Amino acid sequence: MTAKTKGVVFSLGLAALLVSCGRPSNTSKEAGQGIPNARMELMRDSKSDSPVHTIVMPHDEPAFPPGPGRDEFVAACVVCHSPRYITMQPRFSRSTWLSEVNKMKDAYGAHISDEQALRITEYLVSINGKAGTGQGPKGTYGE
Amino acid sequence: MNRRGFLQLIGATGVALMSSCNRVSSVVGALSSPTELVRFPEKTELMLLTDRPPQLETPIHYFRQDLTPNEAFFVRWHLEGIPISVDLRTFRLNVGGHVRQPLQLSVDELQSQFEPISIIAVNQCSGNSRSFFEPRVPGGQWKHGAVGNAKWTGVPVKSILDRAQLKSGAVDVSFNGLDVPPLPSVSDFVKALSIDHARDGDVMIAYAMNDQSLPMVNGFPLRLVVPGWYGTYWVKALSNITVLPQAFSNFWTDKAYRIPNAPNGTESPKDLAKDTVPINRFNVRSIFVRPDPDEILRPGMPTEIEGIAFDSGYGIRRVEVSTDGGANWTDARLDPEIGKYSWRRWRASWIPRNRGQYRLMARATNAVGETQSKEQWNRSGFMWNVIQQVDVKVG
């Protein structure tokens, strides 16, 4: 793991790193050796000599209305992903939302009890649910 | 407001509004509003699905270019911890596992010590067009823009494995990137290919995309390119290659990214398939790029219809177009092939005779006779390739 993370900064934990942007420098080792155009242009693309390439991620998260279950939702869900994972979905039935919450708990290990899962489900239904409690498609993984 | 009006509004209100940081917007009240455009680092304005981790969709008009500009190429990450800073002095591609000679290669060494290849290839998200499945399924609600076509330059995985000297009995090769899970309980995003697939000479590690460095959110500094296969295998910010003497197994292969083991990955919502397999190569599909859905056409005026079509590498051989909702079909003209893994452009000329609504459709067929679906559904919303319908108004 140390090899994997050496010299790399992650966007974890909402920490926006306010450092200057720079493009990677590409060495001039290949120049003039009959290298295909791709690498020549790659070098020309360099905007800076810094070997450290850094970006600053924007934070653009929607505000959520008050309601029963909102606290559990914010504590358990938003720690790992933007609430846009909810707002981009169509209005789903309670059973679909419950399936999504249980997927987060069982497959991804979200720190929520069964009771909290129900409260979060009620909150998701209240802000983006479909009337009635009819059956809907269950979520799967990797989508 | 129609889409065009929205786009004009975005242009008028300026870039600053769309790209400002720390902006909080009340999206809940706008669940059915037009798609929001955002500008991420090194990217142009793209359609926002999610911001953390980012999922950004390419507006269709970019597909009027054969190669999708890097700044417009779609973005899809799984885990919150995506790399935002990479130091090329310390970054290494680690190659290990069932090999005699483990390697730690810098990007500079990859560029200078291996013979480069370039391949033009489509990269498409498994869930591209998910929002068109009925009944709707949870997941990234992509329209048709989770796809792009680029010239990838880099080193075949075969060359690297040859240098690492495989031990006998290698079965799979796994690929891991710099992204990290937000919780220890979330599986790291690692994907694998069979040893034969990894060594086919086309699967490559790209350090350039359209002759430039990759944008950070598209996988800088290295990205696995798996021509003809869905984007889930195209591991971004590739840092670790591990050769395995047994079949690879993890959450992202055993539970996620699976399709029904049935023709075109289709199943019924009422009778979900029990037999599933990992998603793999692209099916055949085409996407309209002209006219705009909200473009008003004139009777008697020649109209150019245009689109792209692609498959997993057999090659597109025929695209048929209908302007009457599928009653009659005529062959579109195909542009020259620019690569077997590239998409291929098709065009058709049409003179609508009368005012009214017309339904345009396009159906692509590849060299082995595979064609597009009339209907399709699966629980994950993968592999959409239903014949597209575009309703236009002649007025």
Coordinates of C-alpha atoms in Angstrom, one line a residue:
Chain A
M1 CA 0.0 0.0 0.0
T2 CA 2.8 2.4 0.6
A3 CA 4.0 2.1 -2.9
K4 CA 0.5 2.7 -4.1
T5 CA 0.1 6.0 -2.2
K6 CA 3.5 7.5 -2.4
G7 CA 3.4 11.0 -3.9
V8 CA -0.3 10.9 -4.3
V9 CA -2.9 13.1 -2.7
F10 CA -6.6 12.0 -2.5
S11 CA -9.8 14.0 -2.4
L12 CA -11.0 12.0 0.6
G13 CA -12.9 13.7 3.4
L14 CA -14.0 16.8 1.5
A15 CA -10.6 18.4 1.9
A16 CA -10.1 20.7 -0.9
L17 CA -6.3 21.1 -1.4
L18 CA -5.6 24.7 -2.3
V19 CA -2.4 24.2 -4.1
S20 CA -1.3 25.6 -7.4
C21 CA -2.2 23.7 -10.6
G22 CA 0.5 22.3 -12.7
R23 CA 0.8 20.0 -15.5
P24 CA 3.3 17.2 -15.5
S25 CA 6.6 17.7 -17.2
N26 CA 7.6 15.1 -19.6
T27 CA 11.2 14.5 -20.0
S28 CA 13.0 15.4 -23.1
K29 CA 14.8 12.1 -23.2
E30 CA 12.9 11.0 -26.3
A31 CA 13.3 14.1 -28.3
G32 CA 14.9 13.7 -31.7
Q33 CA 15.0 9.9 -31.7
G34 CA 12.4 9.3 -34.3
I35 CA 9.7 9.1 -31.7
P36 CA 6.2 9.1 -33.0
N37 CA 4.4 12.5 -33.1
A38 CA 2.3 11.5 -30.1
R39 CA 5.1 11.9 -27.6
M40 CA 6.4 15.0 -29.2
E41 CA 3.1 16.7 -28.9
L42 CA 2.7 15.3 -25.4
M43 CA 5.8 17.3 -24.4
R44 CA 4.5 20.4 -26.1
D45 CA 1.3 20.0 -24.1
S46 CA 3.1 20.6 -20.9
K47 CA 2.0 23.8 -19.4
S48 CA 4.6 23.9 -16.6
D49 CA 7.9 22.3 -15.6
S50 CA 6.5 20.9 -12.3
P51 CA 6.6 17.2 -11.9
V52 CA 3.6 17.5 -9.6
H53 CA 0.2 17.5 -11.2
T54 CA -2.5 18.8 -9.0
I55 CA -6.1 19.8 -9.4
V56 CA -8.6 21.4 -7.1
M57 CA -12.0 19.7 -7.0
P58 CA -15.0 21.9 -6.9
H59 CA -17.6 21.2 -4.3
D60 CA -21.1 21.6 -5.6
E61 CA -23.5 19.7 -3.3
P62 CA -27.2 20.4 -3.1
A63 CA -28.8 21.5 0.2
F64 CA -31.3 19.1 1.6
P65 CA -34.7 20.0 3.2
P66 CA -35.4 19.3 6.8
G67 CA -37.5 16.3 7.6
P68 CA -37.5 13.1 9.7
G69 CA -34.4 11.0 8.9
R70 CA -32.4 13.9 7.6
D71 CA -29.8 13.7 10.3
E72 CA -29.2 10.0 9.8
F73 CA -29.0 10.6 6.1
V74 CA -26.4 13.3 6.4
A75 CA -24.4 11.4 8.9
A76 CA -24.4 8.0 7.2
C77 CA -24.6 8.7 3.5
V78 CA -22.9 12.0 2.7
V79 CA -19.7 11.0 4.4
C80 CA -19.0 8.7 1.4
H81 CA -20.8 10.4 -1.5
S82 CA -22.5 13.5 -2.7
P83 CA -26.3 13.8 -2.1
R84 CA -26.5 14.1 -5.8
Y85 CA -26.5 10.3 -5.8
I86 CA -30.1 10.8 -4.6
T87 CA -31.2 13.8 -6.6
M88 CA -30.1 12.4 -9.9
Q89 CA -32.4 9.4 -9.5
P90 CA -36.0 9.3 -10.7
R91 CA -38.7 9.0 -8.1
F92 CA -38.4 5.5 -6.8
S93 CA -40.8 3.4 -4.7
R94 CA -40.1 2.8 -1.1
S95 CA -39.0 -0.8 -1.8
T96 CA -36.4 0.4 -4.3
W97 CA -35.1 3.1 -1.9
L98 CA -35.0 0.5 0.9
S99 CA -33.1 -1.8 -1.3
E100 CA -30.6 1.0 -2.1
V101 CA -30.1 1.8 1.6
N102 CA -29.6 -1.9 2.4
K103 CA -27.1 -2.2 -0.4
M104 CA -25.1 0.6 1.2
K105 CA -25.3 -1.1 4.6
D106 CA -24.7 -4.7 3.5
A107 CA -22.4 -4.4 0.5
Y108 CA -20.5 -1.3 1.3
G109 CA -20.5 -1.4 5.1
A110 CA -22.3 1.9 5.8
H111 CA -22.4 2.4 9.5
I112 CA -26.1 2.3 10.1
S113 CA -28.5 0.1 12.1
D114 CA -31.6 -1.6 10.6
E115 CA -33.6 1.1 12.4
Q116 CA -31.5 3.9 10.9
A117 CA -31.8 2.3 7.5
L118 CA -35.6 2.6 7.8
R119 CA -35.5 6.2 8.9
I120 CA -33.1 7.0 6.0
T121 CA -35.4 5.2 3.6
E122 CA -38.4 7.3 4.8
Y123 CA -36.4 10.5 4.3
L124 CA -35.4 9.4 0.7
V125 CA -39.0 8.5 0.0
S126 CA -40.1 11.9 1.3
I127 CA -37.8 13.9 -0.9
N128 CA -37.6 11.6 -4.0
G129 CA -40.2 8.9 -3.7
K130 CA -43.0 7.6 -5.7
A131 CA -46.5 7.7 -4.3
G132 CA -47.7 4.3 -2.9
T133 CA -45.5 1.5 -1.7
G134 CA -45.6 -0.6 -4.9
Q135 CA -42.8 -2.8 -5.9
G136 CA -40.0 -1.3 -7.9
P137 CA -36.8 -2.6 -9.3
K138 CA -34.2 -3.5 -6.7
G139 CA -30.8 -1.9 -7.2
T140 CA -27.7 -3.9 -8.1
Y141 CA -24.1 -3.1 -7.8
G142 CA -21.6 -1.1 -9.9
E143 CA -24.3 0.9 -11.5
Chain B
M1 CA -37.4 26.0 -21.2
N2 CA -36.1 23.7 -23.9
R3 CA -32.5 22.4 -24.0
R4 CA -31.3 24.9 -26.5
G5 CA -32.7 27.8 -24.5
F6 CA -31.0 26.4 -21.4
L7 CA -27.7 26.2 -23.2
Q8 CA -28.0 29.8 -24.4
L9 CA -28.8 30.9 -20.9
I10 CA -25.7 29.1 -19.6
G11 CA -23.7 30.9 -22.2
A12 CA -25.2 34.3 -21.4
T13 CA -24.7 34.0 -17.6
G14 CA -21.1 33.1 -18.1
V15 CA -18.6 30.6 -17.1
A16 CA -18.0 32.0 -13.7
L17 CA -21.4 31.0 -12.4
M18 CA -21.0 27.4 -13.6
S19 CA -17.5 26.9 -12.4
S20 CA -17.5 28.7 -9.0
C21 CA -16.4 26.6 -6.1
N22 CA -18.2 25.9 -2.9
R23 CA -21.5 26.8 -4.6
V24 CA -24.5 25.4 -2.8
S25 CA -27.6 25.0 -4.9
S26 CA -31.0 23.7 -3.8
V27 CA -31.2 20.9 -6.3
V28 CA -33.9 19.1 -4.5
G29 CA -36.4 21.6 -5.7
A30 CA -35.2 21.1 -9.3
L31 CA -35.2 17.3 -9.6
S32 CA -36.9 17.6 -13.0
S33 CA -35.0 20.7 -14.1
P34 CA -32.8 20.7 -17.2
T35 CA -29.4 19.1 -16.9
E36 CA -27.0 21.3 -15.1
L37 CA -23.6 22.0 -16.7
V38 CA -20.5 22.2 -14.6
R39 CA -16.8 22.7 -15.3
F40 CA -14.3 20.5 -13.5
P41 CA -10.5 20.9 -13.5
E42 CA -9.1 20.4 -17.0
K43 CA -12.6 19.9 -18.4
T44 CA -15.1 21.9 -20.3
E45 CA -18.7 22.3 -19.3
L46 CA -20.2 18.8 -18.9
M47 CA -23.5 17.5 -17.7
L48 CA -23.4 17.0 -14.0
L49 CA -24.6 13.7 -12.6
T50 CA -22.7 13.7 -9.4
D51 CA -19.9 15.8 -8.0
R52 CA -18.3 13.5 -5.3
P53 CA -17.0 11.3 -6.7
P54 CA -17.5 13.0 -10.1
Q55 CA -19.7 11.6 -12.8
L56 CA -19.9 13.9 -15.8
E57 CA -21.6 13.3 -19.1
T58 CA -20.6 14.6 -22.5
P59 CA -23.1 16.7 -24.5
I60 CA -24.0 14.9 -27.7
H61 CA -22.8 17.7 -30.0
Y62 CA -19.2 16.7 -29.2
F63 CA -19.8 13.5 -31.1
R64 CA -19.9 15.4 -34.3
Q65 CA -16.1 15.2 -34.0
D66 CA -14.5 11.8 -34.7
L67 CA -12.2 12.1 -31.7
T68 CA -13.8 13.4 -28.5
P69 CA -11.8 16.2 -27.0
N70 CA -10.1 15.4 -23.7
E71 CA -11.8 18.2 -22.0
A72 CA -15.2 16.9 -23.1
F73 CA -14.6 13.2 -22.4
F74 CA -17.1 11.7 -19.9
V75 CA -16.0 11.1 -16.3
R76 CA -17.0 8.3 -14.0
W77 CA -15.4 7.3 -10.7
H78 CA -16.7 4.8 -8.1
L79 CA -14.9 5.7 -4.9
E80 CA -14.8 9.1 -3.1
G81 CA -11.0 9.0 -2.7
I82 CA -9.9 10.0 -6.2
P83 CA -6.4 11.2 -6.8
I84 CA -6.1 15.0 -7.1
S85 CA -2.3 15.3 -7.0
V86 CA 0.3 13.0 -8.5
D87 CA 4.1 13.5 -8.3
L88 CA 5.7 11.9 -11.3
R89 CA 9.1 11.8 -9.5
T90 CA 7.7 9.2 -7.1
F91 CA 4.8 7.7 -9.0
R92 CA 5.5 4.1 -10.1
L93 CA 3.5 1.5 -12.0
N94 CA 4.1 -1.6 -9.9
V95 CA 4.0 -5.0 -11.7
G96 CA 4.1 -8.0 -9.5
G97 CA 2.5 -11.2 -8.4
H98 CA 3.1 -14.4 -10.4
V99 CA 6.1 -13.0 -12.2
R100 CA 9.9 -13.7 -12.0
Q101 CA 10.9 -10.0 -12.3
P102 CA 8.7 -7.5 -10.5
L103 CA 8.8 -4.0 -12.0
Q104 CA 8.5 -0.5 -10.7
L105 CA 8.2 1.8 -13.7
S106 CA 8.0 5.5 -13.8
V107 CA 6.0 7.2 -16.5
D108 CA 9.2 8.4 -18.1
E109 CA 10.5 4.8 -18.3
L110 CA 7.2 3.7 -19.8
Q111 CA 7.6 6.4 -22.5
S112 CA 11.3 5.8 -23.2
Q113 CA 11.9 2.1 -22.7
F114 CA 8.9 0.5 -24.6
E115 CA 7.8 0.7 -28.2
P116 CA 4.6 2.8 -28.1
I117 CA 1.4 1.9 -30.0
S118 CA -1.6 4.1 -30.7
I119 CA -5.2 2.8 -31.0
I120 CA -8.3 4.8 -31.7
A121 CA -10.9 3.2 -29.4
V122 CA -14.4 3.9 -28.0
N123 CA -14.7 4.0 -24.3
Q124 CA -18.2 3.5 -23.1
C125 CA -19.6 3.2 -19.6
S126 CA -21.5 0.0 -18.9
G127 CA -24.4 2.1 -17.8
N128 CA -24.5 4.5 -20.7
S129 CA -28.1 5.4 -21.6
R130 CA -29.4 3.8 -18.3
S131 CA -32.0 6.5 -17.9
F132 CA -33.9 5.1 -20.9
F133 CA -34.6 1.7 -19.3
E134 CA -38.3 1.1 -18.4
P135 CA -39.0 0.3 -15.6
R136 CA -36.3 2.8 -14.4
V137 CA -33.4 1.3 -12.5
P138 CA -31.2 2.9 -9.8
G139 CA -27.7 4.0 -10.8
G140 CA -26.0 6.8 -12.7
Q141 CA -28.8 8.3 -14.8
W142 CA -26.9 8.7 -17.9
K143 CA -28.4 9.7 -21.2
H144 CA -26.3 8.8 -24.3
G145 CA -23.2 10.7 -23.4
A146 CA -21.2 8.3 -21.2
V147 CA -19.1 7.4 -24.2
G148 CA -16.2 8.9 -26.1
N149 CA -13.8 8.0 -28.9
A150 CA -10.1 8.9 -28.5
K151 CA -6.6 8.1 -29.8
W152 CA -4.8 6.3 -27.0
T153 CA -1.0 6.1 -27.0
G154 CA 1.0 3.9 -24.7
V155 CA 2.5 0.5 -24.1
P156 CA 0.8 -2.9 -24.7
V157 CA 0.3 -4.8 -21.4
K158 CA 1.9 -7.7 -23.2
S159 CA 5.2 -5.8 -23.5
I160 CA 5.2 -5.1 -19.8
L161 CA 4.3 -8.7 -18.8
D162 CA 7.0 -10.0 -21.1
R163 CA 9.6 -7.9 -19.3
A164 CA 8.2 -9.0 -16.0
Q165 CA 8.5 -12.7 -17.2
L166 CA 5.4 -14.6 -16.3
K167 CA 5.8 -17.7 -14.2
S168 CA 4.0 -20.7 -15.6
G169 CA 0.3 -21.1 -14.7
A170 CA -0.8 -17.4 -14.8
V171 CA -4.6 -17.2 -15.0
D172 CA -5.7 -13.6 -14.5
V173 CA -4.1 -10.2 -14.4
S174 CA -5.6 -7.6 -12.0
F175 CA -5.4 -3.8 -12.4
N176 CA -5.7 -1.3 -9.6
G177 CA -5.6 2.4 -9.6
L178 CA -4.8 5.2 -7.2
D179 CA -8.4 5.7 -6.1
V180 CA -9.1 4.6 -2.5
P181 CA -12.4 3.7 -0.7
P182 CA -13.9 6.1 1.8
L183 CA -14.4 3.3 4.3
P184 CA -12.4 0.2 5.0
S185 CA -15.5 -1.8 4.4
V186 CA -15.8 -0.6 0.8
S187 CA -13.9 -2.8 -1.6
D188 CA -11.0 -1.2 -3.5
F189 CA -11.9 -0.8 -7.1
V190 CA -9.8 -3.5 -8.8
K191 CA -10.7 -5.2 -12.1
A192 CA -9.1 -8.1 -13.9
L193 CA -8.7 -9.7 -17.3
S194 CA -7.7 -13.2 -18.3
I195 CA -4.0 -13.6 -19.0
D196 CA -4.7 -14.3 -22.7
H197 CA -6.8 -11.1 -23.0
A198 CA -4.3 -9.0 -21.2
R199 CA -1.6 -10.3 -23.6
D200 CA -3.5 -9.8 -26.8
G201 CA -1.4 -6.8 -27.9
D202 CA -4.3 -4.4 -28.0
V203 CA -4.9 -4.1 -24.2
M204 CA -2.6 -1.2 -23.4
I205 CA -1.5 1.2 -20.7
A206 CA -2.1 4.7 -22.1
Y207 CA 0.0 7.7 -21.1
A208 CA -1.6 9.9 -23.8
M209 CA -5.1 10.6 -25.0
N210 CA -5.5 12.4 -28.3
D211 CA -1.7 13.1 -28.1
Q212 CA -1.9 14.9 -24.7
S213 CA -1.6 13.9 -21.1
L214 CA -4.8 12.5 -19.7
P215 CA -6.8 14.9 -17.6
M216 CA -6.6 14.0 -13.9
V217 CA -10.3 13.0 -13.8
N218 CA -9.8 10.8 -16.8
G219 CA -7.0 8.8 -15.2
F220 CA -3.7 10.8 -15.2
P221 CA -1.0 9.6 -15.5
L222 CA -1.8 6.1 -16.8
R223 CA -5.0 4.4 -17.9
L224 CA -5.7 0.9 -18.9
V225 CA -7.3 0.7 -22.3
V226 CA -9.3 -2.4 -23.1
P227 CA -10.5 -1.9 -26.7
G228 CA -14.0 -3.1 -27.4
W229 CA -14.8 -3.7 -23.7
Y230 CA -16.9 -1.6 -21.4
G231 CA -15.3 1.2 -19.4
T232 CA -15.4 -0.6 -16.1
Y233 CA -12.2 -2.4 -17.2
W234 CA -10.4 0.8 -18.2
V235 CA -8.9 1.3 -14.8
K236 CA -7.9 5.0 -14.2
A237 CA -4.7 6.3 -12.6
L238 CA -3.4 2.7 -13.0
S239 CA -0.7 2.0 -10.4
N240 CA -0.7 -1.8 -9.8
I241 CA -0.7 -4.8 -12.1
T242 CA -0.8 -8.2 -10.4
V243 CA -0.5 -11.5 -12.2
L244 CA -2.5 -14.2 -10.5
P245 CA -2.1 -18.0 -10.7
Q246 CA -5.9 -18.4 -10.0
A247 CA -9.1 -16.7 -11.1
F248 CA -9.5 -13.1 -9.7
S249 CA -12.3 -12.5 -7.3
N250 CA -13.6 -9.4 -5.6
F251 CA -16.8 -7.5 -5.0
W252 CA -16.5 -5.5 -8.3
T253 CA -16.4 -8.7 -10.3
D254 CA -18.4 -11.2 -8.2
K255 CA -21.3 -8.9 -7.2
A256 CA -21.0 -5.8 -9.4
Y257 CA -20.9 -5.3 -13.1
R258 CA -22.6 -8.6 -13.9
I259 CA -25.1 -9.1 -16.7
P260 CA -27.7 -11.9 -17.3
N261 CA -26.1 -14.8 -19.1
A262 CA -28.6 -14.3 -22.0
P263 CA -28.6 -12.8 -25.4
N264 CA -27.7 -9.1 -25.2
G265 CA -27.8 -9.3 -21.4
T266 CA -31.5 -9.1 -21.3
E267 CA -33.9 -10.3 -18.6
S268 CA -37.4 -9.6 -17.4
P269 CA -38.2 -7.5 -14.4
K270 CA -40.7 -10.2 -13.3
D271 CA -38.2 -13.0 -13.7
L272 CA -34.6 -12.0 -12.9
A273 CA -31.9 -14.2 -14.3
K274 CA -30.1 -16.4 -11.8
D275 CA -27.2 -17.1 -14.1
T276 CA -25.1 -14.0 -14.5
V277 CA -21.6 -13.3 -16.0
P278 CA -19.2 -10.3 -15.8
I279 CA -20.0 -7.6 -18.3
N280 CA -17.5 -7.8 -21.2
R281 CA -17.5 -6.6 -24.8
F282 CA -19.6 -3.9 -26.4
N283 CA -22.8 -4.8 -28.2
V284 CA -23.7 -2.9 -31.4
R285 CA -25.3 0.5 -31.1
S286 CA -25.7 3.8 -32.9
I287 CA -26.3 7.3 -31.6
F288 CA -27.8 10.3 -33.5
V289 CA -25.8 13.5 -33.5
R290 CA -27.9 15.4 -36.0
P291 CA -30.4 16.9 -36.1
D292 CA -31.0 18.3 -32.6
P293 CA -34.2 16.9 -31.1
D294 CA -35.5 20.5 -30.7
E295 CA -34.4 21.7 -34.1
I296 CA -37.2 22.8 -36.3
L297 CA -36.9 21.5 -39.8
R298 CA -38.6 22.9 -43.0
P299 CA -40.7 21.0 -45.5
G300 CA -38.8 20.7 -48.8
M301 CA -35.5 21.6 -47.3
P302 CA -32.6 19.1 -47.4
T303 CA -31.7 17.9 -43.9
E304 CA -28.6 16.1 -43.0
I305 CA -29.0 13.2 -40.6
E306 CA -25.8 12.0 -38.9
G307 CA -24.7 9.6 -36.3
I308 CA -22.1 7.3 -35.0
A309 CA -22.1 3.6 -34.7
F310 CA -19.7 1.1 -33.0
D311 CA -19.3 -2.4 -31.7
S312 CA -16.6 -4.4 -30.0
G313 CA -14.2 -4.4 -33.0
Y314 CA -15.7 -6.6 -35.7
G315 CA -16.6 -3.4 -37.5
I316 CA -19.8 -1.6 -38.5
R317 CA -20.9 -2.7 -42.0
R318 CA -24.4 -1.2 -42.3
V319 CA -26.5 1.5 -40.8
E320 CA -30.1 1.8 -41.9
V321 CA -32.2 4.9 -41.2
S322 CA -35.9 5.4 -41.0
T323 CA -37.8 8.7 -41.1
D324 CA -41.2 7.2 -40.6
G325 CA -41.0 5.4 -37.3
G326 CA -39.6 2.2 -38.7
A327 CA -42.0 1.5 -41.5
N328 CA -39.3 2.0 -44.2
W329 CA -35.5 1.9 -44.0
T330 CA -32.8 3.1 -46.3
D331 CA -29.1 2.6 -46.0
A332 CA -27.0 5.5 -44.6
R333 CA -23.6 6.4 -46.1
L334 CA -20.7 5.2 -44.0
D335 CA -17.6 7.3 -43.5
P336 CA -14.3 5.5 -44.0
E337 CA -13.3 3.3 -41.0
I338 CA -10.7 5.0 -38.9
G339 CA -9.9 2.0 -36.7
K340 CA -11.6 -1.2 -35.8
Y341 CA -12.2 -0.1 -32.2
S342 CA -13.3 3.4 -33.2
W343 CA -16.8 4.4 -33.9
R344 CA -17.8 4.9 -37.5
R345 CA -19.7 7.9 -38.7
W346 CA -22.8 7.6 -40.8
R347 CA -24.9 10.1 -42.8
A348 CA -28.2 10.3 -44.6
S349 CA -29.8 13.0 -46.6
W350 CA -33.5 13.6 -46.0
I351 CA -36.0 16.0 -47.5
P352 CA -39.2 16.0 -45.3
R353 CA -42.2 16.6 -47.6
N354 CA -44.8 17.9 -45.2
R355 CA -45.2 19.7 -41.9
G356 CA -45.6 17.6 -38.8
Q357 CA -43.9 15.2 -36.5
Y358 CA -41.5 12.6 -37.8
R359 CA -39.8 9.8 -35.9
L360 CA -36.2 9.1 -37.0
M361 CA -34.6 5.8 -36.2
A362 CA -31.2 4.3 -36.9
R363 CA -30.1 0.6 -36.8
A364 CA -26.5 -0.5 -37.1
T365 CA -25.2 -4.0 -38.0
N366 CA -21.7 -5.2 -37.7
A367 CA -19.5 -7.6 -39.7
V368 CA -20.7 -10.7 -37.9
G369 CA -24.4 -9.8 -38.3
E370 CA -25.0 -8.5 -34.7
T371 CA -27.5 -5.7 -34.7
Q372 CA -29.5 -3.5 -32.3
S373 CA -32.3 -4.4 -29.9
K374 CA -36.0 -3.6 -30.4
E375 CA -36.4 -3.9 -26.6
Q376 CA -34.1 -4.6 -23.7
W377 CA -34.1 -4.5 -19.9
N378 CA -31.8 -5.7 -17.1
R379 CA -31.8 -4.8 -13.5
S380 CA -28.5 -2.9 -13.6
G381 CA -29.2 -0.8 -16.6
F382 CA -26.2 -2.0 -18.6
M383 CA -25.5 -2.4 -22.3
W384 CA -28.3 -0.3 -23.7
N385 CA -28.5 -0.7 -27.4
V386 CA -32.2 -0.3 -28.3
I387 CA -32.7 1.3 -31.7
Q388 CA -32.8 5.0 -31.0
Q389 CA -35.9 7.1 -31.8
V390 CA -35.6 10.8 -32.3
D391 CA -38.8 12.8 -32.8
V392 CA -38.4 15.9 -34.8
K393 CA -40.8 18.6 -35.9
V394 CA -41.1 19.8 -39.5
G395 CA -42.8 23.2 -39.4

